[in-house]
């Protein structure tokens, strides 16, 4: 994955404190563009919907954390 970017769909109509919709785009090693939408369920602390590449979801979690959108981890 190269040139990965993320952004938020904050006007999706979903409550921000329980669900986060975000878009992503990147380029594969073969130079093919890829993009899509990720749906993160805050209470369950997981992405919902179709399975996604582990590298993509790890990068998305890092983005959410840096953006201050994830609550403190449960102990």
mmCIF file of N, CA and C in Angstrom:
data_model
loop_
_atom_site.group_PDB
_atom_site.id
_atom_site.type_symbol
_atom_site.label_atom_id
_atom_site.label_comp_id
_atom_site.label_asym_id
_atom_site.label_seq_id
_atom_site.Cartn_x
_atom_site.Cartn_y
_atom_site.Cartn_z
ATOM 1 N N UNK A 1 0.841 -1.174 0.000
ATOM 2 C CA UNK A 1 0.000 0.000 0.000
ATOM 3 C C UNK A 1 0.886 1.237 0.000
ATOM 4 N N UNK A 2 0.582 2.129 -0.915
ATOM 5 C CA UNK A 2 1.352 3.369 -0.995
ATOM 6 C C UNK A 2 0.392 4.546 -1.070
ATOM 7 N N UNK A 3 0.858 5.679 -0.606
ATOM 8 C CA UNK A 3 0.085 6.929 -0.676
ATOM 9 C C UNK A 3 -1.313 6.786 -0.075
ATOM 10 N N UNK A 4 -1.392 6.163 1.082
ATOM 11 C CA UNK A 4 -2.700 5.945 1.700
ATOM 12 C C UNK A 4 -3.202 7.227 2.356
ATOM 13 N N UNK A 5 -4.473 7.523 2.136
ATOM 14 C CA UNK A 5 -5.110 8.682 2.753
ATOM 15 C C UNK A 5 -6.466 8.268 3.320
ATOM 16 N N UNK A 6 -6.877 8.978 4.349
ATOM 17 C CA UNK A 6 -8.164 8.734 4.991
ATOM 18 C C UNK A 6 -8.886 10.057 5.172
ATOM 19 N N UNK A 7 -10.186 9.973 5.303
ATOM 20 C CA UNK A 7 -11.011 11.137 5.608
ATOM 21 C C UNK A 7 -12.300 10.668 6.262
ATOM 22 N N UNK A 8 -13.043 11.599 6.818
ATOM 23 C CA UNK A 8 -14.273 11.257 7.541
ATOM 24 C C UNK A 8 -15.517 11.642 6.755
ATOM 25 N N UNK A 9 -16.553 10.817 6.870
ATOM 26 C CA UNK A 9 -17.897 11.149 6.400
ATOM 27 C C UNK A 9 -18.690 11.588 7.624
ATOM 28 N N UNK A 10 -18.399 12.751 8.153
ATOM 29 C CA UNK A 10 -19.045 13.204 9.386
ATOM 30 C C UNK A 10 -20.506 13.583 9.194
ATOM 31 N N UNK A 11 -20.928 13.820 7.987
ATOM 32 C CA UNK A 11 -22.321 14.179 7.730
ATOM 33 C C UNK A 11 -23.125 12.983 7.236
ATOM 34 N N UNK A 12 -22.750 11.797 7.686
ATOM 35 C CA UNK A 12 -23.400 10.567 7.219
ATOM 36 C C UNK A 12 -24.756 10.333 7.863
ATOM 37 N N UNK A 13 -25.057 11.052 8.937
ATOM 38 C CA UNK A 13 -26.308 10.846 9.648
ATOM 39 C C UNK A 13 -26.188 9.863 10.796
ATOM 40 N N UNK A 14 -25.069 9.168 10.895
ATOM 41 C CA UNK A 14 -24.847 8.246 12.008
ATOM 42 C C UNK A 14 -24.345 9.028 13.217
ATOM 43 N N UNK A 15 -24.723 8.616 14.430
ATOM 44 C CA UNK A 15 -24.220 9.304 15.624
ATOM 45 C C UNK A 15 -22.700 9.173 15.723
ATOM 46 N N UNK A 16 -22.002 10.287 15.818
ATOM 47 C CA UNK A 16 -20.534 10.284 15.831
ATOM 48 C C UNK A 16 -19.933 9.539 17.017
ATOM 49 N N UNK A 17 -20.644 9.513 18.147
ATOM 50 C CA UNK A 17 -20.065 8.883 19.331
ATOM 51 C C UNK A 17 -20.165 7.360 19.298
ATOM 52 N N UNK A 18 -20.940 6.790 18.376
ATOM 53 C CA UNK A 18 -21.078 5.331 18.328
ATOM 54 C C UNK A 18 -20.531 4.709 17.054
ATOM 55 N N UNK A 19 -20.531 5.458 15.967
ATOM 56 C CA UNK A 19 -20.071 4.905 14.688
ATOM 57 C C UNK A 19 -19.275 5.954 13.920
ATOM 58 N N UNK A 20 -18.262 5.482 13.222
ATOM 59 C CA UNK A 20 -17.431 6.374 12.418
ATOM 60 C C UNK A 20 -17.395 5.824 11.002
ATOM 61 N N UNK A 21 -17.795 6.638 10.042
ATOM 62 C CA UNK A 21 -17.651 6.283 8.634
ATOM 63 C C UNK A 21 -16.462 7.062 8.093
ATOM 64 N N UNK A 22 -15.605 6.370 7.401
ATOM 65 C CA UNK A 22 -14.432 7.027 6.849
ATOM 66 C C UNK A 22 -14.131 6.458 5.472
ATOM 67 N N UNK A 23 -13.533 7.271 4.632
ATOM 68 C CA UNK A 23 -13.134 6.784 3.320
ATOM 69 C C UNK A 23 -11.623 6.636 3.293
ATOM 70 N N UNK A 24 -11.163 5.820 2.369
ATOM 71 C CA UNK A 24 -9.729 5.621 2.197
ATOM 72 C C UNK A 24 -9.407 5.553 0.716
ATOM 73 N N UNK A 25 -8.171 5.828 0.395
ATOM 74 C CA UNK A 25 -7.660 5.603 -0.955
ATOM 75 C C UNK A 25 -6.172 5.306 -0.834
ATOM 76 N N UNK A 26 -5.705 4.462 -1.731
ATOM 77 C CA UNK A 26 -4.290 4.127 -1.770
ATOM 78 C C UNK A 26 -3.951 3.571 -3.140
ATOM 79 N N UNK A 27 -2.680 3.358 -3.342
ATOM 80 C CA UNK A 27 -2.179 2.777 -4.583
ATOM 81 C C UNK A 27 -1.501 1.461 -4.230
ATOM 82 N N UNK A 28 -1.789 0.416 -5.003
ATOM 83 C CA UNK A 28 -1.153 -0.875 -4.754
ATOM 84 C C UNK A 28 0.299 -0.829 -5.229
ATOM 85 N N UNK A 29 1.039 -1.843 -4.859
ATOM 86 C CA UNK A 29 2.435 -1.934 -5.311
ATOM 87 C C UNK A 29 2.518 -2.018 -6.836
ATOM 88 N N UNK A 30 1.434 -2.488 -7.461
ATOM 89 C CA UNK A 30 1.376 -2.587 -8.928
ATOM 90 C C UNK A 30 0.851 -1.298 -9.561
ATOM 91 N N UNK A 31 0.696 -0.249 -8.733
ATOM 92 C CA UNK A 31 0.250 1.084 -9.166
ATOM 93 C C UNK A 31 -1.225 1.143 -9.554
ATOM 94 N N UNK A 32 -2.050 0.262 -8.989
ATOM 95 C CA UNK A 32 -3.496 0.320 -9.206
ATOM 96 C C UNK A 32 -4.130 1.144 -8.087
ATOM 97 N N UNK A 33 -4.990 2.102 -8.433
ATOM 98 C CA UNK A 33 -5.667 2.882 -7.385
ATOM 99 C C UNK A 33 -6.786 2.068 -6.744
ATOM 100 N N UNK A 34 -6.930 2.211 -5.453
ATOM 101 C CA UNK A 34 -7.999 1.541 -4.707
ATOM 102 C C UNK A 34 -8.608 2.557 -3.755
ATOM 103 N N UNK A 35 -9.913 2.447 -3.551
ATOM 104 C CA UNK A 35 -10.581 3.327 -2.597
ATOM 105 C C UNK A 35 -11.829 2.635 -2.078
ATOM 106 N N UNK A 36 -12.332 3.138 -0.968
ATOM 107 C CA UNK A 36 -13.525 2.547 -0.389
ATOM 108 C C UNK A 36 -13.918 3.245 0.888
ATOM 109 N N UNK A 37 -14.850 2.613 1.596
ATOM 110 C CA UNK A 37 -15.384 3.163 2.839
ATOM 111 C C UNK A 37 -15.219 2.135 3.947
ATOM 112 N N UNK A 38 -14.803 2.602 5.112
ATOM 113 C CA UNK A 38 -14.716 1.768 6.309
ATOM 114 C C UNK A 38 -15.738 2.265 7.322
ATOM 115 N N UNK A 39 -16.349 1.333 8.027
ATOM 116 C CA UNK A 39 -17.365 1.643 9.040
ATOM 117 C C UNK A 39 -16.847 1.083 10.360
ATOM 118 N N UNK A 40 -16.540 1.969 11.309
ATOM 119 C CA UNK A 40 -15.997 1.566 12.603
ATOM 120 C C UNK A 40 -17.070 1.705 13.671
ATOM 121 N N UNK A 41 -17.322 0.627 14.410
ATOM 122 C CA UNK A 41 -18.294 0.629 15.509
ATOM 123 C C UNK A 41 -17.515 0.895 16.792
ATOM 124 N N UNK A 42 -17.731 2.060 17.403
ATOM 125 C CA UNK A 42 -16.929 2.508 18.541
ATOM 126 C C UNK A 42 -17.104 1.599 19.753
ATOM 127 N N UNK A 43 -18.344 1.267 20.128
ATOM 128 C CA UNK A 43 -18.582 0.446 21.322
ATOM 129 C C UNK A 43 -17.974 -0.949 21.189
ATOM 130 N N UNK A 44 -18.032 -1.512 19.976
ATOM 131 C CA UNK A 44 -17.478 -2.852 19.749
ATOM 132 C C UNK A 44 -15.990 -2.815 19.430
ATOM 133 N N UNK A 45 -15.453 -1.632 19.211
ATOM 134 C CA UNK A 45 -14.037 -1.421 18.880
ATOM 135 C C UNK A 45 -13.594 -2.302 17.713
ATOM 136 N N UNK A 46 -14.378 -2.233 16.623
ATOM 137 C CA UNK A 46 -14.029 -3.027 15.445
ATOM 138 C C UNK A 46 -14.661 -2.423 14.200
ATOM 139 N N UNK A 47 -14.096 -2.796 13.072
ATOM 140 C CA UNK A 47 -14.689 -2.421 11.795
ATOM 141 C C UNK A 47 -15.790 -3.421 11.480
ATOM 142 N N UNK A 48 -16.904 -2.946 10.969
ATOM 143 C CA UNK A 48 -18.010 -3.823 10.610
ATOM 144 C C UNK A 48 -18.146 -3.855 9.092
ATOM 145 N N UNK A 49 -18.814 -4.873 8.608
ATOM 146 C CA UNK A 49 -18.976 -5.018 7.168
ATOM 147 C C UNK A 49 -18.011 -6.054 6.631
ATOM 148 N N UNK A 50 -17.733 -5.980 5.341
ATOM 149 C CA UNK A 50 -16.846 -6.975 4.734
ATOM 150 C C UNK A 50 -15.455 -6.944 5.363
ATOM 151 N N UNK A 51 -14.797 -8.055 5.310
ATOM 152 C CA UNK A 51 -13.422 -8.112 5.840
ATOM 153 C C UNK A 51 -12.509 -7.231 5.008
ATOM 154 N N UNK A 52 -11.574 -6.612 5.695
ATOM 155 C CA UNK A 52 -10.614 -5.743 5.026
ATOM 156 C C UNK A 52 -9.205 -6.213 5.359
ATOM 157 N N UNK A 53 -8.296 -5.846 4.511
ATOM 158 C CA UNK A 53 -6.890 -6.167 4.685
ATOM 159 C C UNK A 53 -6.397 -5.672 6.042
ATOM 160 N N UNK A 54 -5.614 -6.487 6.719
ATOM 161 C CA UNK A 54 -5.118 -6.134 8.052
ATOM 162 C C UNK A 54 -4.231 -4.889 8.015
ATOM 163 N N UNK A 55 -3.447 -4.723 6.969
ATOM 164 C CA UNK A 55 -2.604 -3.530 6.841
ATOM 165 C C UNK A 55 -3.471 -2.267 6.725
ATOM 166 N N UNK A 56 -4.572 -2.368 5.981
ATOM 167 C CA UNK A 56 -5.485 -1.238 5.829
ATOM 168 C C UNK A 56 -6.151 -0.891 7.154
ATOM 169 N N UNK A 57 -6.665 -1.886 7.868
ATOM 170 C CA UNK A 57 -7.352 -1.591 9.127
ATOM 171 C C UNK A 57 -6.380 -1.093 10.196
ATOM 172 N N UNK A 58 -5.149 -1.584 10.199
ATOM 173 C CA UNK A 58 -4.154 -1.082 11.153
ATOM 174 C C UNK A 58 -3.849 0.391 10.875
ATOM 175 N N UNK A 59 -3.697 0.738 9.604
ATOM 176 C CA UNK A 59 -3.447 2.136 9.239
ATOM 177 C C UNK A 59 -4.657 3.007 9.580
ATOM 178 N N UNK A 60 -5.861 2.469 9.390
ATOM 179 C CA UNK A 60 -7.078 3.217 9.711
ATOM 180 C C UNK A 60 -7.189 3.462 11.216
ATOM 181 N N UNK A 61 -6.874 2.459 12.019
ATOM 182 C CA UNK A 61 -6.904 2.635 13.475
ATOM 183 C C UNK A 61 -5.890 3.681 13.922
ATOM 184 N N UNK A 62 -4.726 3.675 13.310
ATOM 185 C CA UNK A 62 -3.713 4.687 13.623
ATOM 186 C C UNK A 62 -4.234 6.083 13.268
ATOM 187 N N UNK A 63 -4.869 6.207 12.112
ATOM 188 C CA UNK A 63 -5.452 7.487 11.700
ATOM 189 C C UNK A 63 -6.520 7.942 12.693
ATOM 190 N N UNK A 64 -7.416 7.036 13.086
ATOM 191 C CA UNK A 64 -8.471 7.378 14.049
ATOM 192 C C UNK A 64 -7.883 7.815 15.385
ATOM 193 N N UNK A 65 -6.844 7.131 15.808
ATOM 194 C CA UNK A 65 -6.194 7.465 17.069
ATOM 195 C C UNK A 65 -5.544 8.847 17.000
ATOM 196 N N UNK A 66 -4.796 9.098 15.938
ATOM 197 C CA UNK A 66 -4.130 10.396 15.777
ATOM 198 C C UNK A 66 -5.128 11.534 15.634
ATOM 199 N N UNK A 67 -6.303 11.232 15.077
ATOM 200 C CA UNK A 67 -7.339 12.254 14.898
ATOM 201 C C UNK A 67 -8.148 12.478 16.175
ATOM 202 N N UNK A 68 -7.868 11.682 17.224
ATOM 203 C CA UNK A 68 -8.582 11.836 18.483
ATOM 204 C C UNK A 68 -10.006 11.323 18.456
ATOM 205 N N UNK A 69 -10.302 10.402 17.561
ATOM 206 C CA UNK A 69 -11.675 9.910 17.414
ATOM 207 C C UNK A 69 -11.950 8.611 18.165
ATOM 208 N N UNK A 70 -10.917 8.008 18.748
ATOM 209 C CA UNK A 70 -11.123 6.776 19.506
ATOM 210 C C UNK A 70 -11.116 7.076 20.996
ATOM 211 N N UNK A 71 -12.058 6.485 21.744
ATOM 212 C CA UNK A 71 -12.027 6.663 23.200
ATOM 213 C C UNK A 71 -10.837 5.918 23.787
ATOM 214 N N UNK A 72 -10.518 6.206 25.033
ATOM 215 C CA UNK A 72 -9.421 5.497 25.692
ATOM 216 C C UNK A 72 -9.705 4.008 25.700
ATOM 217 N N UNK A 73 -8.666 3.215 25.557
ATOM 218 C CA UNK A 73 -8.821 1.758 25.514
ATOM 219 C C UNK A 73 -9.399 1.240 26.822
ATOM 220 N N UNK A 74 -10.198 0.201 26.706
ATOM 221 C CA UNK A 74 -10.760 -0.447 27.901
ATOM 222 C C UNK A 74 -9.676 -1.209 28.629
ATOM 223 N N UNK A 75 -9.813 -1.289 29.946
ATOM 224 C CA UNK A 75 -8.821 -2.035 30.724
ATOM 225 C C UNK A 75 -9.392 -3.327 31.201
#
